[in-house]
mmCIF file of C-alpha atoms and ligand atoms in Angstrom:
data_model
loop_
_atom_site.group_PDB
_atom_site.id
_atom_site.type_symbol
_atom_site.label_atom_id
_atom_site.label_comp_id
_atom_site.label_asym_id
_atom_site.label_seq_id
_atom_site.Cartn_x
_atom_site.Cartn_y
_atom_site.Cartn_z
ATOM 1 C CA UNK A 1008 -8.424 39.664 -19.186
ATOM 2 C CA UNK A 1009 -8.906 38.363 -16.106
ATOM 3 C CA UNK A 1010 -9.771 34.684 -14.455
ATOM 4 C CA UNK A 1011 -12.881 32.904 -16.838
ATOM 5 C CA UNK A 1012 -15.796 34.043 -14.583
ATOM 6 C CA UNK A 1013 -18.586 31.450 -14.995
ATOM 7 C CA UNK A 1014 -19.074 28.444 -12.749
ATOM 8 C CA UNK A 1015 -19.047 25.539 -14.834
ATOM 9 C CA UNK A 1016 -20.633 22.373 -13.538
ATOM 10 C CA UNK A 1017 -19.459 18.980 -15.446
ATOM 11 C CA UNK A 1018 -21.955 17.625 -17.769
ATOM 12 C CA UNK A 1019 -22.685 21.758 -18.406
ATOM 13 C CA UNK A 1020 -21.685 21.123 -22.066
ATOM 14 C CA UNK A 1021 -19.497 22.952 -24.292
ATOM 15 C CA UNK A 1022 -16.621 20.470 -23.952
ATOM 16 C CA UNK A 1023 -14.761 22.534 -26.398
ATOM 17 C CA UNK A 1024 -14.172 26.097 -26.295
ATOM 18 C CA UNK A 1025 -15.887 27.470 -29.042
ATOM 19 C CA UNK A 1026 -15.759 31.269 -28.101
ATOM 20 C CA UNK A 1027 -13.667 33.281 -30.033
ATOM 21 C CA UNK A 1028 -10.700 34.619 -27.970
ATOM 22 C CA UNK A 1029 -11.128 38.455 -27.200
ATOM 23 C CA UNK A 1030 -9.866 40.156 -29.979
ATOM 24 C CA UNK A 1031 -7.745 43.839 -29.095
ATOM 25 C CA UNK A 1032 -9.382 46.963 -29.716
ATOM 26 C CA UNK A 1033 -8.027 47.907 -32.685
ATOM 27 C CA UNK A 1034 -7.747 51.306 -31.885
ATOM 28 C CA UNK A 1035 -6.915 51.029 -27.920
ATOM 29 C CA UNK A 1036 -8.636 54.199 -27.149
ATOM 30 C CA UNK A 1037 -6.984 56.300 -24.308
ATOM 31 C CA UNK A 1038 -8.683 55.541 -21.028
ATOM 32 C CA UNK A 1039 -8.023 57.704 -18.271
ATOM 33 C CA UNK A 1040 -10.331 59.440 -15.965
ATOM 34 C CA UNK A 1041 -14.054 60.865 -17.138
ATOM 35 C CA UNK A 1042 -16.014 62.638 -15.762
ATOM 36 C CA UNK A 1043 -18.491 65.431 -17.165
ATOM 37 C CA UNK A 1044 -22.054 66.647 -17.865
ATOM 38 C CA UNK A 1045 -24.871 64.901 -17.667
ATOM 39 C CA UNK A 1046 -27.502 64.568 -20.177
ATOM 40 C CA UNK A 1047 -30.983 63.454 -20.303
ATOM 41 C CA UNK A 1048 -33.114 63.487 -23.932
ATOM 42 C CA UNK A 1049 -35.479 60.330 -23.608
ATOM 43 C CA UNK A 1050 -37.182 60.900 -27.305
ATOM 44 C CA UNK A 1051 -33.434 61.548 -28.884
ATOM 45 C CA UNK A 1052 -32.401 58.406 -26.888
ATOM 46 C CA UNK A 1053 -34.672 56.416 -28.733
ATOM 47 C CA UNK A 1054 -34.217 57.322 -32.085
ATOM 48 C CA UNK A 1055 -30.080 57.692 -32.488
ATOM 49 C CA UNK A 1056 -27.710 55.043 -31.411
ATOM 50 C CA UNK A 1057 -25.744 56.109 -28.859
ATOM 51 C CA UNK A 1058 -23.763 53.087 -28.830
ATOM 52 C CA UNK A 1059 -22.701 53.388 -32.937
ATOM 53 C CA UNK A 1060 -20.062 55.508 -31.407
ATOM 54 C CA UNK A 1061 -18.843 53.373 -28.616
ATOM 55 C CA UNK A 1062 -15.334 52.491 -28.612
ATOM 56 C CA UNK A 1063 -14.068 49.860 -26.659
ATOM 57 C CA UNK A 1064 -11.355 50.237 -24.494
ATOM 58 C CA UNK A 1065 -10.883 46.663 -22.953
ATOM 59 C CA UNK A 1066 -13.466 43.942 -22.001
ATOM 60 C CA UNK A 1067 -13.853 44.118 -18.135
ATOM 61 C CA UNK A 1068 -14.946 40.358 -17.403
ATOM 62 C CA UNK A 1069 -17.495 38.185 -19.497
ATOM 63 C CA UNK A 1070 -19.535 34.832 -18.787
ATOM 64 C CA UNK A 1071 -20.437 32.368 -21.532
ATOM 65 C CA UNK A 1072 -23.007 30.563 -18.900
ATOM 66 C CA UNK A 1073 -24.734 34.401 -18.001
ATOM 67 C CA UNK A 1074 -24.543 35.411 -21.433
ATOM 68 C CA UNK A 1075 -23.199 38.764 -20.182
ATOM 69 C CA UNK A 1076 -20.101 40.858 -21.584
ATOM 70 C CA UNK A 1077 -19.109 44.474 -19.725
ATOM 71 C CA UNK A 1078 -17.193 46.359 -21.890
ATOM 72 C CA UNK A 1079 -15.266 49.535 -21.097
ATOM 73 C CA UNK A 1080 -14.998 52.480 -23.835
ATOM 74 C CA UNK A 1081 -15.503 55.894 -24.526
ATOM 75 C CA UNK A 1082 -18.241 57.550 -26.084
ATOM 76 C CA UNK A 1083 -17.799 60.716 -27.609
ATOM 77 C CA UNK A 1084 -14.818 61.306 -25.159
ATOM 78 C CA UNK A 1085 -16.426 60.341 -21.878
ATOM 79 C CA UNK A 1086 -15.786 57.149 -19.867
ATOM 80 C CA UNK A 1087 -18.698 54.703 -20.829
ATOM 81 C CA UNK A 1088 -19.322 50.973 -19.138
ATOM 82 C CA UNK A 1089 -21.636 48.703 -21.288
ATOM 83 C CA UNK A 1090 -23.306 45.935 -20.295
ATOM 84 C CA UNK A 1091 -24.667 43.257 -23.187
ATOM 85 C CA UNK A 1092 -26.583 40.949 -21.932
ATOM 86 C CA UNK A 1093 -28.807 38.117 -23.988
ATOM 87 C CA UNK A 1094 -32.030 37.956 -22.160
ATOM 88 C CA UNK A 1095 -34.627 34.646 -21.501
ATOM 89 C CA UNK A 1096 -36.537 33.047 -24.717
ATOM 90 C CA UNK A 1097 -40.451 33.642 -23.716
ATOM 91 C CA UNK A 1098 -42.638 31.249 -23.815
ATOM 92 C CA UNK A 1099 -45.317 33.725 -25.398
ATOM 93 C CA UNK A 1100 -42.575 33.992 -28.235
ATOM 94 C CA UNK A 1101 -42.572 30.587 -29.202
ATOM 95 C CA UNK A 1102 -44.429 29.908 -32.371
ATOM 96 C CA UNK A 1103 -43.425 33.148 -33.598
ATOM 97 C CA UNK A 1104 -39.712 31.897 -32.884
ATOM 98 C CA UNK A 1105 -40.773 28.161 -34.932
ATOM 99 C CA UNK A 1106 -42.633 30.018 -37.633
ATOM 100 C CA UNK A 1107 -40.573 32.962 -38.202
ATOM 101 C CA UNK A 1108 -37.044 31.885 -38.092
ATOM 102 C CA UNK A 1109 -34.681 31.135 -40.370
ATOM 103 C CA UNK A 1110 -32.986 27.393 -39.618
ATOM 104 C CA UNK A 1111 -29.282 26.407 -40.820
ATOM 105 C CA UNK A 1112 -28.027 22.679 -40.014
ATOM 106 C CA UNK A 1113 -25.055 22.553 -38.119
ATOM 107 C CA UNK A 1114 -24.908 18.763 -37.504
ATOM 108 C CA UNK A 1115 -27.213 15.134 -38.359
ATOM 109 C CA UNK A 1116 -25.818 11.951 -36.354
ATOM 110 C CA UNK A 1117 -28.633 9.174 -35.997
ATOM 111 C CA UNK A 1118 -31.492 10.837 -34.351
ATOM 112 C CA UNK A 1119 -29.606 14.172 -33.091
ATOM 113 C CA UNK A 1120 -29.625 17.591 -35.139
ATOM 114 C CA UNK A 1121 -28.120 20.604 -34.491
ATOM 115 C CA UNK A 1122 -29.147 24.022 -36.015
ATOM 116 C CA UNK A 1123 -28.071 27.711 -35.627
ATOM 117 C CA UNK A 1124 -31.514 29.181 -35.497
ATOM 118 C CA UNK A 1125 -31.469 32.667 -37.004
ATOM 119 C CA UNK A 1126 -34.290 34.465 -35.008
ATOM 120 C CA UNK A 1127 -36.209 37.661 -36.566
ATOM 121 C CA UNK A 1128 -34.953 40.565 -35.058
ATOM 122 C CA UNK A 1129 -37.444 41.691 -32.350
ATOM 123 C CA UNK A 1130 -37.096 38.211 -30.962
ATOM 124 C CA UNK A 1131 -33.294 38.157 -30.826
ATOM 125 C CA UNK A 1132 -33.363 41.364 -27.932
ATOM 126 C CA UNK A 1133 -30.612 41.964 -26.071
ATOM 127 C CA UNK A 1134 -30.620 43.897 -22.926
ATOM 128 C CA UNK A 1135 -27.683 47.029 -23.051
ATOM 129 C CA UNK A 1136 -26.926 48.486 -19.828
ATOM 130 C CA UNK A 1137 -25.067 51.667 -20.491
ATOM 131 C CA UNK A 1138 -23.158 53.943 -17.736
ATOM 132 C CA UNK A 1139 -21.790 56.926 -18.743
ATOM 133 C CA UNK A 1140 -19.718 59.114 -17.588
ATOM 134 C CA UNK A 1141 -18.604 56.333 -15.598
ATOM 135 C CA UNK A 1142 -16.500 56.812 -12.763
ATOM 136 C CA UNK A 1143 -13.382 54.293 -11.931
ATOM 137 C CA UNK A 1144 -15.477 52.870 -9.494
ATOM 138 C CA UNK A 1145 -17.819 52.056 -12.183
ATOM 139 C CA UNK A 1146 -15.129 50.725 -14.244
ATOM 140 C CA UNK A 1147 -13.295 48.528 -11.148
ATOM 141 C CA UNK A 1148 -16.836 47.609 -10.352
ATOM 142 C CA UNK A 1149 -17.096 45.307 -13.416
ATOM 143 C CA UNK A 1150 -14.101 44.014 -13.264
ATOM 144 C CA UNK A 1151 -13.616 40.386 -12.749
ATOM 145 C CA UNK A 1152 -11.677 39.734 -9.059
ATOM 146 C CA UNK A 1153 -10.716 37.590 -6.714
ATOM 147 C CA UNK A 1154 -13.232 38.395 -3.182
ATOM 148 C CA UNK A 1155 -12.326 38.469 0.123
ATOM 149 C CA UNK A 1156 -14.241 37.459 3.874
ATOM 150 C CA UNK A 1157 -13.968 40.787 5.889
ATOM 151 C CA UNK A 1158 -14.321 39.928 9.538
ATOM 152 C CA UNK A 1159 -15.727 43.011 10.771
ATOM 153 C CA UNK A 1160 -16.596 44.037 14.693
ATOM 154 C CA UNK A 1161 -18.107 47.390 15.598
ATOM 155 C CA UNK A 1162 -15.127 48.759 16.303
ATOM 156 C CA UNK A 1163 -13.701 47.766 12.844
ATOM 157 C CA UNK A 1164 -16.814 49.520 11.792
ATOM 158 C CA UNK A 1165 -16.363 52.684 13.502
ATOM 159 C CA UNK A 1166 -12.582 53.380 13.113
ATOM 160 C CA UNK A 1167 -12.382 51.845 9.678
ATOM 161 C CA UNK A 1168 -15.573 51.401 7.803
ATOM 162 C CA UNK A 1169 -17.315 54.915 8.573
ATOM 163 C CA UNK A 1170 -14.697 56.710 8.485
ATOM 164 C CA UNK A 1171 -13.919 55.692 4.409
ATOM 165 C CA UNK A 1172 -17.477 55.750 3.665
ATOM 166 C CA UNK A 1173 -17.578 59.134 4.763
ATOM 167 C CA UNK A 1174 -14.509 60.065 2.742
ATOM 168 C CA UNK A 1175 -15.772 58.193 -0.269
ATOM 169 C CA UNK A 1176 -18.440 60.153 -2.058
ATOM 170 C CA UNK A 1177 -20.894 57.476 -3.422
ATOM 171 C CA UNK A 1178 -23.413 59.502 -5.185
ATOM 172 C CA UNK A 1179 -26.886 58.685 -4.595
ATOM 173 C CA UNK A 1180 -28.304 60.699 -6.957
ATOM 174 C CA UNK A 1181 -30.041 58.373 -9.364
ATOM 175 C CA UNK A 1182 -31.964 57.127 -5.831
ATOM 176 C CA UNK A 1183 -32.884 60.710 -5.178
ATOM 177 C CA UNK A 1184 -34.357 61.064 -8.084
ATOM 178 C CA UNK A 1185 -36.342 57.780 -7.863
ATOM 179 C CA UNK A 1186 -37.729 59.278 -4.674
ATOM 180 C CA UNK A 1187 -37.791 62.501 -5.580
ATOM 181 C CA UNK A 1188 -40.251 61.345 -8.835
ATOM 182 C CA UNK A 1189 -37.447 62.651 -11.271
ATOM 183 C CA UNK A 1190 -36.660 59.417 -12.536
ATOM 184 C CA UNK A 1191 -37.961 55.455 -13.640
ATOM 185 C CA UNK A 1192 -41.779 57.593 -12.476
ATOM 186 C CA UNK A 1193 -43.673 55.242 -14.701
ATOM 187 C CA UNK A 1194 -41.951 52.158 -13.489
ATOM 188 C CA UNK A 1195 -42.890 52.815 -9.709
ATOM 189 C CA UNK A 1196 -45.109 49.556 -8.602
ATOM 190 C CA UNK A 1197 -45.911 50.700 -5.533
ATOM 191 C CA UNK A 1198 -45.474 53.912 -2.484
ATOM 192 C CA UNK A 1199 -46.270 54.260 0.498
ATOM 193 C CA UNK A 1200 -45.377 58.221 0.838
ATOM 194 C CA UNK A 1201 -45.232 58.169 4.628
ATOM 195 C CA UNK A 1202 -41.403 59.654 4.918
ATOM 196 C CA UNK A 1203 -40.925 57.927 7.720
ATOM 197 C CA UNK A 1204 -41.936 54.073 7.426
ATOM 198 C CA UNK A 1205 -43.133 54.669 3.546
ATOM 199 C CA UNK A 1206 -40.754 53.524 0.679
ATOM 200 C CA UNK A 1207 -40.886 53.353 -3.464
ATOM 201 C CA UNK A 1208 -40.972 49.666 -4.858
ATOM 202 C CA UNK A 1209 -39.472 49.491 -8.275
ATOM 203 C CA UNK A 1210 -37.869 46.987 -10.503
ATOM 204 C CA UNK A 1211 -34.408 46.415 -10.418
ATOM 205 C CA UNK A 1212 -33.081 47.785 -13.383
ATOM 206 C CA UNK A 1213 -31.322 44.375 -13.854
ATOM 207 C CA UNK A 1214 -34.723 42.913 -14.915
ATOM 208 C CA UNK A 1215 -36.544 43.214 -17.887
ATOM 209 C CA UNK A 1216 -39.631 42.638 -16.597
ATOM 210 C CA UNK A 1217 -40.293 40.296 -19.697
ATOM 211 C CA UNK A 1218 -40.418 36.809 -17.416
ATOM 212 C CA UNK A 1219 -41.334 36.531 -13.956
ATOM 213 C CA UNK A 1220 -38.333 34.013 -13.320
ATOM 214 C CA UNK A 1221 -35.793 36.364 -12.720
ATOM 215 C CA UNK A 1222 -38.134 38.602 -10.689
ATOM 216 C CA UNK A 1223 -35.768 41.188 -9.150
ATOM 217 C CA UNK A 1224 -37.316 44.470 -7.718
ATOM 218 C CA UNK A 1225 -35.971 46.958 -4.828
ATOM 219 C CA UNK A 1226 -37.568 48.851 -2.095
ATOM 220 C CA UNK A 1227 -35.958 52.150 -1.542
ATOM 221 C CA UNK A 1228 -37.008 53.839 1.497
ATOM 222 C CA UNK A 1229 -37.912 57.623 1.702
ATOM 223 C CA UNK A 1230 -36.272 57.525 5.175
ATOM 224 C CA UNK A 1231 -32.842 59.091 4.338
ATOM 225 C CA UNK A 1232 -29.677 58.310 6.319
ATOM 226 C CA UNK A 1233 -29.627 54.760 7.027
ATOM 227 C CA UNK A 1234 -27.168 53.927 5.072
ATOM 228 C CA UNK A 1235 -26.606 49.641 6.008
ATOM 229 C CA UNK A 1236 -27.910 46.986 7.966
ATOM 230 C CA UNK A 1237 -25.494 48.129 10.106
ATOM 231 C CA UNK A 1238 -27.000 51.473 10.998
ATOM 232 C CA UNK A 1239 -30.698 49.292 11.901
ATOM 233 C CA UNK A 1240 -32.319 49.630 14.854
ATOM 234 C CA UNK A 1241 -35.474 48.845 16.680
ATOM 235 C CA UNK A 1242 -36.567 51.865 15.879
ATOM 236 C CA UNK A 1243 -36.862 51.144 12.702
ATOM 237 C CA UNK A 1244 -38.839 47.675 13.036
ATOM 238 C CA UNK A 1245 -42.020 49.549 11.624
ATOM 239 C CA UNK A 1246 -40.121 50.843 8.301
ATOM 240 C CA UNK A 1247 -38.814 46.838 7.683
ATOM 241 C CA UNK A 1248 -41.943 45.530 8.920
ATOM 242 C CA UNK A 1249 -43.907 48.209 6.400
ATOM 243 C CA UNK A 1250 -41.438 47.160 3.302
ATOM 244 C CA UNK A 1251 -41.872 43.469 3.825
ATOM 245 C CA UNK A 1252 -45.676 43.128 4.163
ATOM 246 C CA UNK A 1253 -46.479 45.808 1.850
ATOM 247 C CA UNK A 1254 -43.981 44.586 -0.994
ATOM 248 C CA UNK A 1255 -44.536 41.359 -0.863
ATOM 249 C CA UNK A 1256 -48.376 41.885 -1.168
ATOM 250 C CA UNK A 1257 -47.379 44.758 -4.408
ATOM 251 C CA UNK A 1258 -45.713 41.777 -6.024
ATOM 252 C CA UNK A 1259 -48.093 38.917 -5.224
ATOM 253 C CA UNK A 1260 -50.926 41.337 -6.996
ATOM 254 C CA UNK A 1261 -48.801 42.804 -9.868
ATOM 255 C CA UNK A 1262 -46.955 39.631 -10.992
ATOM 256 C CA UNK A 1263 -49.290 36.902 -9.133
ATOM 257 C CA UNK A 1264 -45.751 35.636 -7.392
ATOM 258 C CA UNK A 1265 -46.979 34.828 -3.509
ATOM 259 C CA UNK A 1266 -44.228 35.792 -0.860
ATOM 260 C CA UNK A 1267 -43.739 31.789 -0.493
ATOM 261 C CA UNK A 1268 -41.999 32.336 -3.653
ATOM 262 C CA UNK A 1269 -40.123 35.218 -2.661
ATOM 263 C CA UNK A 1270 -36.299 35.679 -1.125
ATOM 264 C CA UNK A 1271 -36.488 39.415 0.491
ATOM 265 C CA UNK A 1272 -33.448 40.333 1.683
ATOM 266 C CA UNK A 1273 -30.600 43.545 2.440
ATOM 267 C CA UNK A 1274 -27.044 43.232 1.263
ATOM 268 C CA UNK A 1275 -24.279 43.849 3.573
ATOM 269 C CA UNK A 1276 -21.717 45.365 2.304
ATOM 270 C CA UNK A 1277 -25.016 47.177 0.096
ATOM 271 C CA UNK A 1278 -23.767 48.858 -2.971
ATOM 272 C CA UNK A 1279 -25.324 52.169 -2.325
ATOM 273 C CA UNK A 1280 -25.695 53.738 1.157
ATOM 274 C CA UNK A 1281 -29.127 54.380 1.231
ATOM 275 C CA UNK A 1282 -31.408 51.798 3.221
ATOM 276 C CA UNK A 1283 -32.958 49.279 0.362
ATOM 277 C CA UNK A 1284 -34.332 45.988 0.280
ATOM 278 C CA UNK A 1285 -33.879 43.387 -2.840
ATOM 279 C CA UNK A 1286 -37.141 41.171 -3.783
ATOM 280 C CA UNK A 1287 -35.648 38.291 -5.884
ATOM 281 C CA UNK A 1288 -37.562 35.214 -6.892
ATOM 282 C CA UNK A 1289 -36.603 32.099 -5.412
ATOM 283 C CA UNK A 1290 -35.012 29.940 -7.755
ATOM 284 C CA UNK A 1291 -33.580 32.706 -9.263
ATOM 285 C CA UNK A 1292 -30.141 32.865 -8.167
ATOM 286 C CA UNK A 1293 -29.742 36.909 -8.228
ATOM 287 C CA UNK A 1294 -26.373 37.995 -7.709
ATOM 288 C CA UNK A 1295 -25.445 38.568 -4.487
ATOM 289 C CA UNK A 1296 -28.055 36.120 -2.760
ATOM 290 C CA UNK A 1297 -25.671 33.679 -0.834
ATOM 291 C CA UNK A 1298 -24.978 33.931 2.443
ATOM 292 C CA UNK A 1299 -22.173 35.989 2.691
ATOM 293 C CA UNK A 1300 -24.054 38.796 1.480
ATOM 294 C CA UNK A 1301 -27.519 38.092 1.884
ATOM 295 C CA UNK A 1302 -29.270 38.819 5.228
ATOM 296 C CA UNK A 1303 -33.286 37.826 5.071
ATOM 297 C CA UNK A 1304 -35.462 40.599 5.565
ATOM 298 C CA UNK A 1305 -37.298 38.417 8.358
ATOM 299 C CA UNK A 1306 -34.310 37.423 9.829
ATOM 300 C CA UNK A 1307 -33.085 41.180 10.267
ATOM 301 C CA UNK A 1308 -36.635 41.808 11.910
ATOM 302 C CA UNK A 1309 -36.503 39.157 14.246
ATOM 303 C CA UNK A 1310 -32.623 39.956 15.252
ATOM 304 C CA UNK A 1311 -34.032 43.479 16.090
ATOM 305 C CA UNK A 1312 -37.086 42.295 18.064
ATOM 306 C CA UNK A 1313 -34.480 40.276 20.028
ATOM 307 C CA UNK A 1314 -31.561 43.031 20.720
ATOM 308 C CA UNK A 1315 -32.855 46.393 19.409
ATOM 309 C CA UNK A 1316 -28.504 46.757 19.230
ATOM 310 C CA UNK A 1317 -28.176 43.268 17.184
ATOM 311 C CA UNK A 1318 -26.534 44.974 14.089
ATOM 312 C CA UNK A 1319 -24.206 47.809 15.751
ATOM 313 C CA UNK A 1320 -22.843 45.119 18.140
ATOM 314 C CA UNK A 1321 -22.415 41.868 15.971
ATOM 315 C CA UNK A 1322 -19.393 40.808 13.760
ATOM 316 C CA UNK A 1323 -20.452 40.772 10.783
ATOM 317 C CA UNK A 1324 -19.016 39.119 7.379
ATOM 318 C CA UNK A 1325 -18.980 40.640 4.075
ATOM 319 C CA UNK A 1326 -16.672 39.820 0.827
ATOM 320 C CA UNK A 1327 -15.324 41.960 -0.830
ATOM 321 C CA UNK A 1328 -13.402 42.707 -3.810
ATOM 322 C CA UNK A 1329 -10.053 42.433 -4.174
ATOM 323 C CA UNK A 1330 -9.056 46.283 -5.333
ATOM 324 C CA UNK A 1331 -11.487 47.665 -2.458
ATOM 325 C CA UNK A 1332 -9.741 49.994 -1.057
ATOM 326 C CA UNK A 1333 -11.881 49.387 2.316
ATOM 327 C CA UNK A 1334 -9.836 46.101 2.088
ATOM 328 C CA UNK A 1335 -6.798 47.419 2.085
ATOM 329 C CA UNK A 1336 -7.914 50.050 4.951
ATOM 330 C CA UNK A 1337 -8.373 47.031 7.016
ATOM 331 C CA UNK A 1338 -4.750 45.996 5.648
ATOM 332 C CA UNK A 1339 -3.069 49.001 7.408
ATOM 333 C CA UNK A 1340 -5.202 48.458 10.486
ATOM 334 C CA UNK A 1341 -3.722 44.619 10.991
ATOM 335 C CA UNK A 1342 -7.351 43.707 10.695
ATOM 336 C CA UNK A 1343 -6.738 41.021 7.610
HETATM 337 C C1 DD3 B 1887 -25.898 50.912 -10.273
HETATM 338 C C2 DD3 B 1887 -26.635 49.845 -8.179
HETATM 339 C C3 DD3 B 1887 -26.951 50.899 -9.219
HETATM 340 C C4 DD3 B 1887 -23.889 50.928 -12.179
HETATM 341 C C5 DD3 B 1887 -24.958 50.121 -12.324
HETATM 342 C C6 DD3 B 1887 -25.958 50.090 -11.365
HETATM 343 N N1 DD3 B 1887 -32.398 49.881 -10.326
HETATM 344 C C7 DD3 B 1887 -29.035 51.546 -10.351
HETATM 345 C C8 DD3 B 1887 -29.372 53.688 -11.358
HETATM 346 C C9 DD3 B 1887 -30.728 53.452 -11.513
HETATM 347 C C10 DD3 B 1887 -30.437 51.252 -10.508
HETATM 348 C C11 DD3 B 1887 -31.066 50.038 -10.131
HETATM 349 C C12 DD3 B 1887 -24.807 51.727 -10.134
HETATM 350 C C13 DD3 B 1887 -28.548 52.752 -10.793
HETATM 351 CL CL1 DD3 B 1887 -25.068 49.108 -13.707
HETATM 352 C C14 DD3 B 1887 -23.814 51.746 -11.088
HETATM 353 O O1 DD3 B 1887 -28.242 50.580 -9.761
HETATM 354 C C15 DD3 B 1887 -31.275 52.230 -11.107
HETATM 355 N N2 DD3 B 1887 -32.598 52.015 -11.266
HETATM 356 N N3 DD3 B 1887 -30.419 49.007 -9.582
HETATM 357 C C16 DD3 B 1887 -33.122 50.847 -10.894
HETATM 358 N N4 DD3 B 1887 -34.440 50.644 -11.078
#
């Protein structure tokens, strides 16, 4: 298990460590590389438990303040990651939540109680995030490590960078399918089909779309073969220009969340290689957001108003993980 992930400020609570230390697998299932066919039965999804099978493997990282756990298993043979997750209480759910649960006293002192509040079921969601087959990037991915500033200057970019990204093969199917309407169709919020400034807003599977607090939706463009911040040019002012005005005004309308309220922004290093932009609400604080990842959508226009070159002849920052093996390309290079 690695390093205790959450940020703890003082005064958080929980003064005493309550959680139960990770208990082994009993059966340490064998956990080499997956791989396999893929399957897709929506109705069968929904009435068998794909997870009842699920055998844990080891617990990649965990966070007691996020409420999150990813595990690493197998199911039925194939490399699985799951993601648990405990998601917001709603304020719609209240009085159903006072009414309808059962209440246990923990602790009385003066005019402090404590209870363990044992919520009815459909109340008590939580949010299961499963990939599977799941590669060993998938499984490295959720691992809890230590992150690195890469200094990187065009150069670094061409002779390092582009050279592994083209020898890395990050699918990008599941965003082909999102644009090519095979996938997450009834979740589109909003298209603009032109294919060359037009793009598919969506949530981020990371929300639940239950609470508008943790807001969090992407625009994918149906432009294909920008593939970072780094590849943006002028040319493509009317594309950023199209994703910001038009998605912001999507969200305003759908979820009544003005673009005051609204952190739009790219990623650099992105985690797919296809050109997207994250929506998150502000206040929210998505991971990812801070500024060594984070570049403003309006910023990024602005930059390219300036120098239609800004982003292929900039240093730019990025952290990144510790097992990268882009960080260890820049190793070999002297560049770190
Ligand atoms: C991903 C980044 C990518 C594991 C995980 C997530 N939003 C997605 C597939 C469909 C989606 C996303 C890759 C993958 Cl947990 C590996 O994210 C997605 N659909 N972020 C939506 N709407």
């Amino acid at each position: 298990m690695a390093e205790f992930g959450a940020k703890r400020e003082p005064g958080d609570g929980e003064e005493k460590d309550f959680s139960p230390k990770v208990k082994k697998p009993k059966a340490e299932a064998k956990c080499g590389n997956g791989g396999g066919k893929e399957e897709e039965s929506g109705e069968e999804e929904q009435r068998q438990n794909v997870l009842s099978e699920f055998e844990t493997c080891a617990v990649l990282s965990e966070s007691a303040r996020d409420k999150t756990i990813f595990v690493h298993g197998k199911i039925s043979g194939q490399e699985a990651v799951v993601i648990l997750e405990k998601t917001p209480i709603q304020k719609e759910a209240l009085s159903e939540l006072f009414s309808e649960s059962r209440l246990k006293l923990q602790m009385k002192n003066d005019i402090y109680r404590t209870y363990q509040l044992l919520a009815p079921p459909q109340l008590n969601e939580i949010k299961a995030t499963v990939v599977c087959p799941a590669t060993q990037k998938h499984i490295q991915k959720y691992q809890r490590q230590e992150s690195f500033l890469l200094q990187e200057t065009p150069d670094d970019y061409q002779s390092i960078t582009l050279p592994h990204l083209q020898e890395q093969s990050f699918s990008l199917q599941w965003v082909y399918n999102i644009l090519e309407k095979k996938a997450e169709v009834d979740r589109i919020v909003f298209e603009d089909p032109d294919p060359n400034t037009g793009f598919i807003l969506l949530p981020d599977f990371k929300w639940n779309q239950q609470q508008v607090d943790d807001l969090y939706l992407i625009a994918i463009s149906h432009q294909r073969g920008i593939k970072s911040l780094r590849d943006l040019k002028s040319e493509h002012l009317p594309l950023l220009r199209n994703i910001l005005h038009k998605g912001t005004e999507s969200i305003s309308e759908r979820y009544s969340v003005p673009s005051s309220k609204l952190r739009v922004y790219l990623h650099y290093q992105p985690s797919y290689f296809h050109l997207h932009v994250h929506f998150t609400r502000l206040g929210f604080d998505a991971p990812g957001c801070g500024v060594e990842r984070a570049h403003l959508l309006q910023d990024v226009i602005q930059n390219l108003q300036t120098d239609p070159l800004h982003y292929s002849t900039r240093t730019l920052y990025c952290p990144l993980r510790a097992d990268d093996a882009l960080l260890q390309k820049f190793r070999e290079a002297g560049r770190l």
